[in-house]
């Protein structure tokens, strides 16, 4: 069965869920881990979101991460490699009703790291934009309850504009 797309009101427990999972990830990555960020909609207080915790570890070496892929599988993750984004390692937990996603980047990949952090921080600082984004996601979840491609396509233009605006805002 396809993933059921549900957008819910912000849940304060998401921050604790991130912290708990970040500790598990740090224990796997060890000294290769530079930093771990809570990104995505669940990292923005008040933003409606799919209840999936997005986690972005920044590491010294993706090759070292590839060598320990099985360690992530032991804590419930599917290790999917780049999964459409060069220079990333993508992992997900929970199958079709996923609960967590990990996006691992090397510390020298400033473009992707800064993009994710800029969007998160911009949404945290601009409640009206976060509200607009939450309403769009809620509408799309109703239109495409089992069609992740339709849901993502519906957000694409908004997200591209958001990323551009967020990066300009961050680099002022």
Coordinates of N, CA, C and O in Angstrom, one line a residue, residues 7 9 28 57-58 64 78 98 106 113 126 129 138 165:
X7 N -1.4 15.5 7.0 CA -0.8 16.7 7.6 C -1.5 17.0 8.9 O -2.8 17.1 8.9
X9 N -1.6 19.2 12.9 CA -1.2 20.4 13.6 C 0.2 20.1 14.2 O 0.6 19.0 14.4
X28 N 25.9 5.9 16.3 CA 26.3 5.1 15.2 C 27.5 5.8 14.4 O 28.5 5.2 14.0
X57 N 22.2 14.8 9.6 CA 23.5 14.7 10.2 C 24.5 15.3 9.1 O 24.4 15.0 7.9
X58 N 25.5 16.0 9.6 CA 26.6 16.4 8.8 C 27.8 15.6 9.2 O 28.1 15.6 10.4
X64 N 32.6 6.6 5.0 CA 32.5 6.0 6.3 C 31.1 5.6 6.6 O 30.8 4.6 7.3
X78 N 15.8 2.0 6.6 CA 16.2 1.5 5.2 C 17.3 2.4 4.7 O 17.1 3.7 4.8
X98 N 6.0 6.1 7.4 CA 7.3 6.5 8.0 C 7.2 7.5 9.1 O 6.3 8.3 9.1
X106 N 28.0 15.5 3.6 CA 29.4 15.7 4.0 C 29.5 17.2 4.3 O 28.9 18.1 3.7
X113 N 23.5 21.8 2.8 CA 23.3 22.0 4.2 C 22.7 23.4 4.4 O 21.7 23.5 5.2
X126 N 9.3 33.7 10.0 CA 8.2 34.3 9.2 C 7.0 33.5 9.4 O 6.7 32.6 8.5
X129 N 4.4 33.1 6.4 CA 4.9 32.2 5.3 C 4.7 30.7 5.8 O 4.3 29.9 5.0
X138 N -1.7 21.0 3.8 CA -3.0 20.4 4.3 C -3.9 20.2 3.1 O -4.5 19.1 3.0
X165 N 14.1 32.6 -1.5 CA 13.8 33.7 -0.6 C 14.6 33.4 0.7 O 15.2 34.4 1.2

